[in-house]
Short mmCIF file of C-alpha atoms and ligand atoms in Angstrom, two decimals:
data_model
loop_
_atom_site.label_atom_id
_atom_site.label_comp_id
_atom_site.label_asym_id
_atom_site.label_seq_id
_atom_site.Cartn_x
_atom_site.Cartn_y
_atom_site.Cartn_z
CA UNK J 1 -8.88 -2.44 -5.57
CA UNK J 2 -11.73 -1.87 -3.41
CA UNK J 3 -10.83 1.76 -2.87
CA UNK J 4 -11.19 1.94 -6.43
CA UNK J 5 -13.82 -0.02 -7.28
CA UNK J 6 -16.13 -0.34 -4.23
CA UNK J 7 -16.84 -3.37 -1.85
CA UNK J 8 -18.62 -5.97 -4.53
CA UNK J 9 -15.21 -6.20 -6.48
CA UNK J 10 -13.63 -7.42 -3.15
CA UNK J 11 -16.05 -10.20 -3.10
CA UNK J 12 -13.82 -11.93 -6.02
CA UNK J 13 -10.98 -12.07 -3.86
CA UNK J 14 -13.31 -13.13 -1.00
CA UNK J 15 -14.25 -16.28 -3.70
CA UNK J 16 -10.42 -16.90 -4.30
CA UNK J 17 -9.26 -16.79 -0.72
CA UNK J 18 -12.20 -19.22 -0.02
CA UNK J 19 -11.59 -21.30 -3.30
CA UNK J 20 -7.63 -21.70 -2.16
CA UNK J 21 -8.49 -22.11 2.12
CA UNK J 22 -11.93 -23.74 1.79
CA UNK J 23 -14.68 -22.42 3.20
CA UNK J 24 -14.19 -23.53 7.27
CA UNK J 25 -10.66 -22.31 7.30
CA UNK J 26 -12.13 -18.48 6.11
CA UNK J 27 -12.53 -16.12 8.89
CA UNK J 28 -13.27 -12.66 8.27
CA UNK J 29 -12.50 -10.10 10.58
CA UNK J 30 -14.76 -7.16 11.91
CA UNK J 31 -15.15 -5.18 10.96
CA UNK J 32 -14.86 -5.79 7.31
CA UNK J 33 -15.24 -4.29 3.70
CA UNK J 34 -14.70 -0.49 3.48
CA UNK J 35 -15.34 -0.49 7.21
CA UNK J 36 -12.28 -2.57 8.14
CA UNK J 37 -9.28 -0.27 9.31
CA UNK J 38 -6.35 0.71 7.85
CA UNK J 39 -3.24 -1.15 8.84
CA UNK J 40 -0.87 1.30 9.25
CA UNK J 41 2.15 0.83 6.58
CA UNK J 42 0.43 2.94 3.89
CA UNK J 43 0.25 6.24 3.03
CA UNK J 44 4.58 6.23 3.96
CA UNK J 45 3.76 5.52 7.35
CA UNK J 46 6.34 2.93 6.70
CA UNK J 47 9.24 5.51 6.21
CA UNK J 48 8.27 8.46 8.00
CA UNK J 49 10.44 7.44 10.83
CA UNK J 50 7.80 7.38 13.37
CA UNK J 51 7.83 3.90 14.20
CA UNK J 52 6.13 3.91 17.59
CA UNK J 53 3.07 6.38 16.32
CA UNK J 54 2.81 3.27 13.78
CA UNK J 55 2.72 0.76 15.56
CA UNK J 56 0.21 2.16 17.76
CA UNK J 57 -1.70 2.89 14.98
CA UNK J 58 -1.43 -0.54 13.98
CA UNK J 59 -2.32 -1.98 17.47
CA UNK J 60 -6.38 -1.37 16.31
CA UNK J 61 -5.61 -3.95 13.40
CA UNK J 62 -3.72 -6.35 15.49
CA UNK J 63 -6.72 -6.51 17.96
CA UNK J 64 -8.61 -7.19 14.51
CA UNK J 65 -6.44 -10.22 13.75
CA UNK J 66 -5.73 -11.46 16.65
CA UNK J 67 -9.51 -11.92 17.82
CA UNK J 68 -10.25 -13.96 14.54
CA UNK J 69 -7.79 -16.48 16.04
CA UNK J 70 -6.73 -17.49 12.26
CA UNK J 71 -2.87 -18.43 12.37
CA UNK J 72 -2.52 -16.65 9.16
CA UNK J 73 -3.26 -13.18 7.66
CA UNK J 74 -3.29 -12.22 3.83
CA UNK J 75 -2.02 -9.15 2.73
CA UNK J 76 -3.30 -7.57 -0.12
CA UNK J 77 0.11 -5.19 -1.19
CA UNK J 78 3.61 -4.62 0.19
CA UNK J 79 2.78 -2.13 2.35
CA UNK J 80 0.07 -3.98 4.48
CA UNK J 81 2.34 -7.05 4.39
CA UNK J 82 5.29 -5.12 5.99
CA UNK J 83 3.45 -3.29 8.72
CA UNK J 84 1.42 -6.55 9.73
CA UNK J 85 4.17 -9.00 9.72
CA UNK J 86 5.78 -6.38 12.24
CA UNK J 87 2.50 -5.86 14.14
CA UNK J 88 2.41 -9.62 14.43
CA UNK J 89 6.10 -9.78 16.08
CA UNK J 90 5.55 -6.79 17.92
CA UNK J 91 2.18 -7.59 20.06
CA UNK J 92 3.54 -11.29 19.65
CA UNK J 93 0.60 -12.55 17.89
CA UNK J 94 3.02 -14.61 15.94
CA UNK J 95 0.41 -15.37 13.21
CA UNK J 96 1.77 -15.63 9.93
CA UNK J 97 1.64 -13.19 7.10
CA UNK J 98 1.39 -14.01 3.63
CA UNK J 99 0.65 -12.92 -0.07
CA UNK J 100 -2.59 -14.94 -1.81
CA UNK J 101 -0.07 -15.44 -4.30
CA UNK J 102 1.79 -17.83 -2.14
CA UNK J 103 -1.37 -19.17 -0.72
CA UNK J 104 -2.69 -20.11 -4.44
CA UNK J 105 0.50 -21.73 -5.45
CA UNK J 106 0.37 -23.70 -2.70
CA UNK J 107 -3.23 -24.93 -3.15
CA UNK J 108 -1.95 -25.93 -7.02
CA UNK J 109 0.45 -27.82 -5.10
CA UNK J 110 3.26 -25.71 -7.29
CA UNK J 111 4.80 -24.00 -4.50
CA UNK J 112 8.62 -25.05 -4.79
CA UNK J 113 10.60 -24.99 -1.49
CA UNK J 114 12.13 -21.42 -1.88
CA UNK J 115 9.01 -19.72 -2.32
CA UNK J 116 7.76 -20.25 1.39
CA UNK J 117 9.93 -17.51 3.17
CA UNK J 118 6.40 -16.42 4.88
CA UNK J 119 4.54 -19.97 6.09
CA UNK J 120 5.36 -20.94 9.27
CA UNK J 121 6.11 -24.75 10.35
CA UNK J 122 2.93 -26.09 9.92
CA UNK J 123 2.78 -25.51 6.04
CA UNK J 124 6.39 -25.01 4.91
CA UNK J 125 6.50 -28.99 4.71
CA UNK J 126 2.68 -29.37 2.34
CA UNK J 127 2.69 -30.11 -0.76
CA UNK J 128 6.28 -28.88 -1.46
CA UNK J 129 6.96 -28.59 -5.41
CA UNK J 130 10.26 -30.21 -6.43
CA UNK J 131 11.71 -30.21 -2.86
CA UNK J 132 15.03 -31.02 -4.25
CA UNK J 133 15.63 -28.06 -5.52
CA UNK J 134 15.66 -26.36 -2.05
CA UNK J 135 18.51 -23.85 -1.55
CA UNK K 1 -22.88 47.45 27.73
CA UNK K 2 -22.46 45.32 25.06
CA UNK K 3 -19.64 42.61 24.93
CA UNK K 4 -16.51 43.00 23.15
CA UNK K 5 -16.50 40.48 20.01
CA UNK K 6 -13.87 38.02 20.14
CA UNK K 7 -11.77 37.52 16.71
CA UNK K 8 -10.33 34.76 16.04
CA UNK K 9 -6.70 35.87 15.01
CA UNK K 10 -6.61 33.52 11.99
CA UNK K 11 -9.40 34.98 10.04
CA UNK K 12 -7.81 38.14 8.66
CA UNK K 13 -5.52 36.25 6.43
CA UNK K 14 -6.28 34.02 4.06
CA UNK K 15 -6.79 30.49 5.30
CA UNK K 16 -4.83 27.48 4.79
CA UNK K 17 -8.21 25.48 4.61
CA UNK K 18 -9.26 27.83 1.65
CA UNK K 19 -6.40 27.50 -0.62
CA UNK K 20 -7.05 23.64 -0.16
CA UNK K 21 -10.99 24.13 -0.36
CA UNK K 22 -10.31 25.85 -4.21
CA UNK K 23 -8.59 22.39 -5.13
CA UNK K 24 -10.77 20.36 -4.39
CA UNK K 25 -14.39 19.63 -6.22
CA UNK K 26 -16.89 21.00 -4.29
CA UNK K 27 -14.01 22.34 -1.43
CA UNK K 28 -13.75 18.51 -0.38
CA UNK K 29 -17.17 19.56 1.72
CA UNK K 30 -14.24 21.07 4.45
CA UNK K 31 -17.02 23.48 5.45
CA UNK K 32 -20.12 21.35 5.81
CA UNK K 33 -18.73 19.40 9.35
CA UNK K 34 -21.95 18.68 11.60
CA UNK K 35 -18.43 17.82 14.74
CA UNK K 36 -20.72 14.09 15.16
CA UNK K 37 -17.49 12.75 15.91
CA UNK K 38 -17.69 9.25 13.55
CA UNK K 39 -14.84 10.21 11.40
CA UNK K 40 -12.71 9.95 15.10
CA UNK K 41 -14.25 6.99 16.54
CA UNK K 42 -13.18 4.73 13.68
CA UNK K 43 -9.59 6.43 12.92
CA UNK K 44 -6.78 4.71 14.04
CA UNK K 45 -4.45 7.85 14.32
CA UNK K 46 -7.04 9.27 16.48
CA UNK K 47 -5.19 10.33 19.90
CA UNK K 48 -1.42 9.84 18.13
CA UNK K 49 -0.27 13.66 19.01
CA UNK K 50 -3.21 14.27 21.04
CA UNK K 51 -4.98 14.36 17.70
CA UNK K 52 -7.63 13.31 15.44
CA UNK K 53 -9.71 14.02 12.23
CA UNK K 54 -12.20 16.08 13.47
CA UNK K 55 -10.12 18.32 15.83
CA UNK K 56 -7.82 18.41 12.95
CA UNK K 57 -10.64 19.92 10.58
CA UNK K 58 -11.69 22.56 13.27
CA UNK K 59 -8.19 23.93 13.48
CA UNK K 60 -8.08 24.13 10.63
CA UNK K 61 -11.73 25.79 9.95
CA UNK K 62 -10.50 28.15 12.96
CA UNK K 63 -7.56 29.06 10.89
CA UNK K 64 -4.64 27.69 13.44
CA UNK K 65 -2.47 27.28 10.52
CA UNK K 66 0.78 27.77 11.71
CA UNK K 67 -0.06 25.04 14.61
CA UNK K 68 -1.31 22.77 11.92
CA UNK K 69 1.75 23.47 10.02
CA UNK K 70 3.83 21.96 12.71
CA UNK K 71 2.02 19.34 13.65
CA UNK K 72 3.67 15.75 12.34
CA UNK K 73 0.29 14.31 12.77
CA UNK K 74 -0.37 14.69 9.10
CA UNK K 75 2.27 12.25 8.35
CA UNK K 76 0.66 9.69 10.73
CA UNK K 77 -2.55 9.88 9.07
CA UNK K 78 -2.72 6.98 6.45
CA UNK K 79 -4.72 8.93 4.02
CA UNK K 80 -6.81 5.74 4.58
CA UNK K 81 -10.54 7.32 3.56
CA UNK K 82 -12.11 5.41 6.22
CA UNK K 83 -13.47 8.85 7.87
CA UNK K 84 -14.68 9.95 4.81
CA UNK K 85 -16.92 6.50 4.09
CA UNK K 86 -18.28 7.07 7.48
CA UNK K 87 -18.93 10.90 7.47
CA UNK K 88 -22.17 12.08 6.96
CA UNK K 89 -21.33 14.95 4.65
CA UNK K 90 -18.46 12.90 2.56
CA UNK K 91 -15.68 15.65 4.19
CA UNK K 92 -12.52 14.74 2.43
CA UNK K 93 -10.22 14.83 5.65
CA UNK K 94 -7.50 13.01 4.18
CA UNK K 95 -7.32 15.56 1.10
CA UNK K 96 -7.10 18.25 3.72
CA UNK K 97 -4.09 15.96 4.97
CA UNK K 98 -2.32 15.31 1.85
CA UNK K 99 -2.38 19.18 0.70
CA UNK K 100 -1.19 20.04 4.28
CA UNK K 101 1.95 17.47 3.75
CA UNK K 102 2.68 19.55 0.91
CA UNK K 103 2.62 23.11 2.26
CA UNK K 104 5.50 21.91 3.91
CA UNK K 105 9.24 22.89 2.85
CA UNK K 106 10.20 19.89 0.82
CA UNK K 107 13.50 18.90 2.90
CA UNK K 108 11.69 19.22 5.88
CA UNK K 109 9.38 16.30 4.99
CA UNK K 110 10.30 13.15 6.59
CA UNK K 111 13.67 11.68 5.43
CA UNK K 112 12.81 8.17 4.67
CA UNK K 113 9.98 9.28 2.27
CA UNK K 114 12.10 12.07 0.57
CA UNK K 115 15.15 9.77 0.26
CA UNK K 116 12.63 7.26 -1.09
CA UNK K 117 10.92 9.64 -3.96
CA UNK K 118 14.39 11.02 -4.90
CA UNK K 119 15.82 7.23 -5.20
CA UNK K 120 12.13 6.74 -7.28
CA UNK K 121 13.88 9.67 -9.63
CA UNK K 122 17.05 8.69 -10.14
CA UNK K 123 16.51 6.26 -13.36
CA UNK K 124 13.55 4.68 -15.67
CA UNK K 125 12.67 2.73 -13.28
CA UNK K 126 10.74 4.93 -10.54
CA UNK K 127 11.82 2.44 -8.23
CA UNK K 128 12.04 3.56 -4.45
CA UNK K 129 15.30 1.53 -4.15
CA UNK K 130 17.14 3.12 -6.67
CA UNK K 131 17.35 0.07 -9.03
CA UNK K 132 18.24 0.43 -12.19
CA UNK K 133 16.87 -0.48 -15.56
CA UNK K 134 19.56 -3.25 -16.38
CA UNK K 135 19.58 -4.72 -12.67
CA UNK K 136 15.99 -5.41 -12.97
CA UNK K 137 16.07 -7.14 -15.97
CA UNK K 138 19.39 -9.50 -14.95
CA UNK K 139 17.63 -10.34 -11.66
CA UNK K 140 14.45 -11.41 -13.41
CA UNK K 141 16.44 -13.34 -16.12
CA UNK K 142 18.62 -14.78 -14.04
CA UNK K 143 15.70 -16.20 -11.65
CA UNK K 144 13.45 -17.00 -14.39
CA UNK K 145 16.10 -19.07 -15.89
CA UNK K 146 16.82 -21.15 -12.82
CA UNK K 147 13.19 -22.03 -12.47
CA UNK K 148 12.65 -23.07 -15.60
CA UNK K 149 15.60 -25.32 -14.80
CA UNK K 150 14.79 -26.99 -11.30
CA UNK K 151 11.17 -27.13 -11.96
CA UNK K 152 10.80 -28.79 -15.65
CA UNK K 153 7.02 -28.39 -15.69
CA UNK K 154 7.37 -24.69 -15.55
CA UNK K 155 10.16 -24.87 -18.40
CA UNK K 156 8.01 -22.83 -20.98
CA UNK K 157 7.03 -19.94 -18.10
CA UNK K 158 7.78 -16.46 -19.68
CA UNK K 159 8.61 -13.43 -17.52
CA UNK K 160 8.75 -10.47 -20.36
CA UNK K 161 10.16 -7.31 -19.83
CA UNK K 162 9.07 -5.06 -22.67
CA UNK K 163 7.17 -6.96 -24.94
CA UNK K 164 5.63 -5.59 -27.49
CA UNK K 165 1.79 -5.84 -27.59
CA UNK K 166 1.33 -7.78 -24.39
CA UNK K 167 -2.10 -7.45 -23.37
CA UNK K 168 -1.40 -6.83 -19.80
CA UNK K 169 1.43 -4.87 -18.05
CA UNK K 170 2.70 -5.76 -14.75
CA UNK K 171 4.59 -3.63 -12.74
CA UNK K 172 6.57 -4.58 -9.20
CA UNK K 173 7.26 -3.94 -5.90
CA UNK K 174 10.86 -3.17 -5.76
CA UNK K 175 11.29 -5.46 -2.98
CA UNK K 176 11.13 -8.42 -4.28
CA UNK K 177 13.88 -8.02 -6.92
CA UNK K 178 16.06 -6.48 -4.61
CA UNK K 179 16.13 -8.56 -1.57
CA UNK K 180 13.65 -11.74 -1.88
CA UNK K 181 13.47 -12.55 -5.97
CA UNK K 182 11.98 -16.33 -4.96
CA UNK K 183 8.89 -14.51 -4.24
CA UNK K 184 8.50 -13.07 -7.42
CA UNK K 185 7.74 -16.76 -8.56
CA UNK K 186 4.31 -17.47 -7.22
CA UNK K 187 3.03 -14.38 -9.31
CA UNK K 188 4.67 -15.97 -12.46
CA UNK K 189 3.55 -19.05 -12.22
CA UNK K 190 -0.05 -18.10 -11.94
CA UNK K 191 0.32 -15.70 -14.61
CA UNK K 192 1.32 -18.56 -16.84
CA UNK K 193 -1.22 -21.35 -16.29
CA UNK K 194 -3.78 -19.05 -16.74
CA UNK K 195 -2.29 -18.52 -20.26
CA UNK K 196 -2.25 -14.56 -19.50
CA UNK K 197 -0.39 -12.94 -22.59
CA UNK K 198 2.17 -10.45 -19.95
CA UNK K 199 5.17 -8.27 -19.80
CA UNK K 200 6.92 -5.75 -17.06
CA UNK K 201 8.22 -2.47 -18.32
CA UNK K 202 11.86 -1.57 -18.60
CA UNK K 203 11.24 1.86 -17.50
CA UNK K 204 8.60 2.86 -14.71
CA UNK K 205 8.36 -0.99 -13.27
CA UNK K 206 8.70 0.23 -10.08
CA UNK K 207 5.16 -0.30 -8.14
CA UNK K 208 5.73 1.94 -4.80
CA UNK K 209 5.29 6.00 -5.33
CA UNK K 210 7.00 7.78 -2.71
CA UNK K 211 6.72 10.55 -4.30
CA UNK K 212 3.12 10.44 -3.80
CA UNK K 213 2.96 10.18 0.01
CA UNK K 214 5.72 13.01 -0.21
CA UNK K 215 3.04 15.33 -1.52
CA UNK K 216 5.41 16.25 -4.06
CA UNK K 217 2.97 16.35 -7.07
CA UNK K 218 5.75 17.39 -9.54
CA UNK K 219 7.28 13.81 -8.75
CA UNK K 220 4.79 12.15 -8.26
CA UNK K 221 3.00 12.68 -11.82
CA UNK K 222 6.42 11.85 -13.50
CA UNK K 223 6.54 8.55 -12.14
CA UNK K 224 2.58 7.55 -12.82
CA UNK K 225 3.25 8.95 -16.42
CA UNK K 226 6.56 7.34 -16.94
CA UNK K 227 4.42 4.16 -16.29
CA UNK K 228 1.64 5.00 -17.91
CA UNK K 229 3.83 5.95 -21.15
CA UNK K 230 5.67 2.51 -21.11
CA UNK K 231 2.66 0.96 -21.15
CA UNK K 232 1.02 2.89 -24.03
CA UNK K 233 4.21 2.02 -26.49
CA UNK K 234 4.41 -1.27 -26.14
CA UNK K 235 0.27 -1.16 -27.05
CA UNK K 236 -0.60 -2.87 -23.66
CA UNK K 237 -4.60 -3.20 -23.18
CA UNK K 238 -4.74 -3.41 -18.97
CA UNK K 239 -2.23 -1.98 -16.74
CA UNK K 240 -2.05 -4.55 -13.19
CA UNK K 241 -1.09 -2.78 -10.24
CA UNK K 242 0.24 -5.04 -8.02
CA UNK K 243 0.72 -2.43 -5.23
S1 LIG T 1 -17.62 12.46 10.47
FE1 LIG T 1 -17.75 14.24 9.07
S2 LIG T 1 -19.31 15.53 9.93
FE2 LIG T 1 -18.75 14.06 11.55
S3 LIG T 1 -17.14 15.13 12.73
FE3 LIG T 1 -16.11 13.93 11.17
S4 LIG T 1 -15.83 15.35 9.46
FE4 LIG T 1 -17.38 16.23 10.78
S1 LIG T 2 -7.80 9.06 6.29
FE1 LIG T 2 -6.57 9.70 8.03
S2 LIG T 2 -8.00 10.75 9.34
FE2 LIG T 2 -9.23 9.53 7.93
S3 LIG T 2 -9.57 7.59 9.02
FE3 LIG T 2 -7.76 7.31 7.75
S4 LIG T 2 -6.04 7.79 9.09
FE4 LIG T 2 -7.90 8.63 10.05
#
């Protein structure tokens, strides 16, 4: 979206993310906005088959997360959410990677137990939404 | 006695760089490069096959085509735009990148991506995983169904697939039906208490385009216009790209 539309538009999502966290548990990393970098899994980095050019690609974003010590990381689309849950096993940052959508379902306290494939211990037992229908 | 002028070999032939420069509005800027080096400094491919943007712009400006054909660097290269935000004179390196991917022999591009886009046009779908049509639609009935079941307060949740005069069209990462459908849920939910009038497409659902980062722009416009068309005849207002 903000490729598209330019930084301001991204501060929506900054509102949402801060909205569905609150504001203490926000970090942002640097740097940010259309200076951030690039994670790695796009452009069909993902499939090109040259895994270790990608994930030392991705090592410069890993840095990123890792210094914001947050023990989670949202990813905007599929692509970002692939490379950085690998980048996170790979450098063994072991933060957890997740879609907002899974983080505002949560916050709604709507967020049944099958839904959680991406929180990690400390959150797959909040607020779970009709727990008995775990599978 | 004067010098001998050096040529550089590449110059006698037509350039690589120009056929992309008469693409591009205003040649992408590909000639205007001051070498300050910023595009580099903030590129994560920089130094992946002793590489990076701005040596990959003088090659090319010194016409080392066949050099730059072979290089896979290309393919590590995000097409992120970072280097452009930062340069000075708004050079559109990763243009230069994306035409270069597709000067190259289609079956010699990487496998995954080609096997990808050709999966993307196998059926209506577009989807990179080959999914058909019908499979999409009984994994999102069959889901939907079982949550409106074992959670009652979401009994009433809708997850259309070709409804007619939906104001918004969703399409999906191919991912989720196939291999984790629980997480198509979240989205749904949302969708619903915010009383958003939705549907998916039966044909071009499919949210990933391959056939784009395959630099095959044949492909690549079918699939955005097999979209695009779904959404126009079912009268949809907003197209959400959730790629
Ligand atoms: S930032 Fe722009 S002007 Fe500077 S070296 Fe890179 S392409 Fe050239
Ligand atoms: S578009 Fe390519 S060259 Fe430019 S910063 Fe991104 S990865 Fe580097």
């Amino acid at each position: 979206m903000r490729k598209s539309y330019g930084d301001p538009i991204a501060e929506d999502l900054r509102f949402v993310v801060r909205s569905v966290v609150g504001e203490e548990n926000f970090i942002d990393m640097t740097p940010n906005r259309s200076n951030n970098y690039c994670c790695g899994g796009g452009g069909g980095f993902l499939q090109a088959g040259l895994k270790d050019e990608r994930l030392e690609f991705g090592k410069l974003k890993d840095d990123q997360i890792q210094q914001t010590g947050a023990s989670y990381c949202i990813a905007g689309c599929h692509n970002c959410h692939a490379q950085i849950h690998e980048l996170s096993e790979y450098y063994e940052g072991n933060y957890g990677v997740v879609h907002l959508w899974t983080l505002i379902c949560l916050s709604l306290g709507i967020l049944g137990p099958n839904e959680r494939a991406y929180l990690h211990d400390d959150l797959k037992d909040v607020l779970v939404f009709h727990p008995e229908s775990e599978m | 006695m004067a010098q001998e002028v050096i040529t550089l070999g590449g110059k006698k032939k037509s350039m690589l760089i120009d056929k992309v420069k008469e693409l591009l509005p205003d040649g992408g800027n590909l000639n205007l490069c001051l070498t300050c080096g910023a595009c580099s400094s903030g590129c994560p491919a920089t130094g992946l096959e002793d590489m990076d943007p701005r040596k990959f712009l003088r090659m090319a400006a010194l016409g080392l085509d066949d050099e730059i054909l072979k290089s896979d660097w290309p393919w590590m290269c995000t097409m992120c735009q970072r280097c452009v935000y930062v340069c000075p004179m708004k050079i559109d390196i990763p243009q230069l990148v994306y035409n270069i991917r597709s000067m190259r022999p289609r079956e010699e591009r990487p496998k995954g991506i080609l096997g990808s886009c050709d999966m993307a046009l196998r059926n209506d779908s577009c989807s990179a995983m080959g999914t058909s049509p019908e499979d999409f639609k009984f994994v999102v009935e069959d889901v939907l169904e079982e949550y409106q079941e074992a959670q009652p307060e979401f009994k009433d949740m809708q997850a259309p697939i070709d409804k007619q005069g939906a104001e918004f069209i969703l399409n999906q990462n191919s991912r989720e039906p196939v291999t984790e459908p629980d997480e198509m849920v979240p989205l749904w939910k949302i969708m619903h208490l915010a009383g958003v009038d939705w549907t998916y497409g039966n044909k071009g659902w499919g949210g990933e385009n391959y056939c784009m980062f395959l630099a095959d722009n044949e492909a690549w416009e079918h699939i955005t216009r097999t979209a695009a068309k779904q959404a126009d005849d079912l009268g949809c207002k907003i197209f959400l790209n959730t790629e």
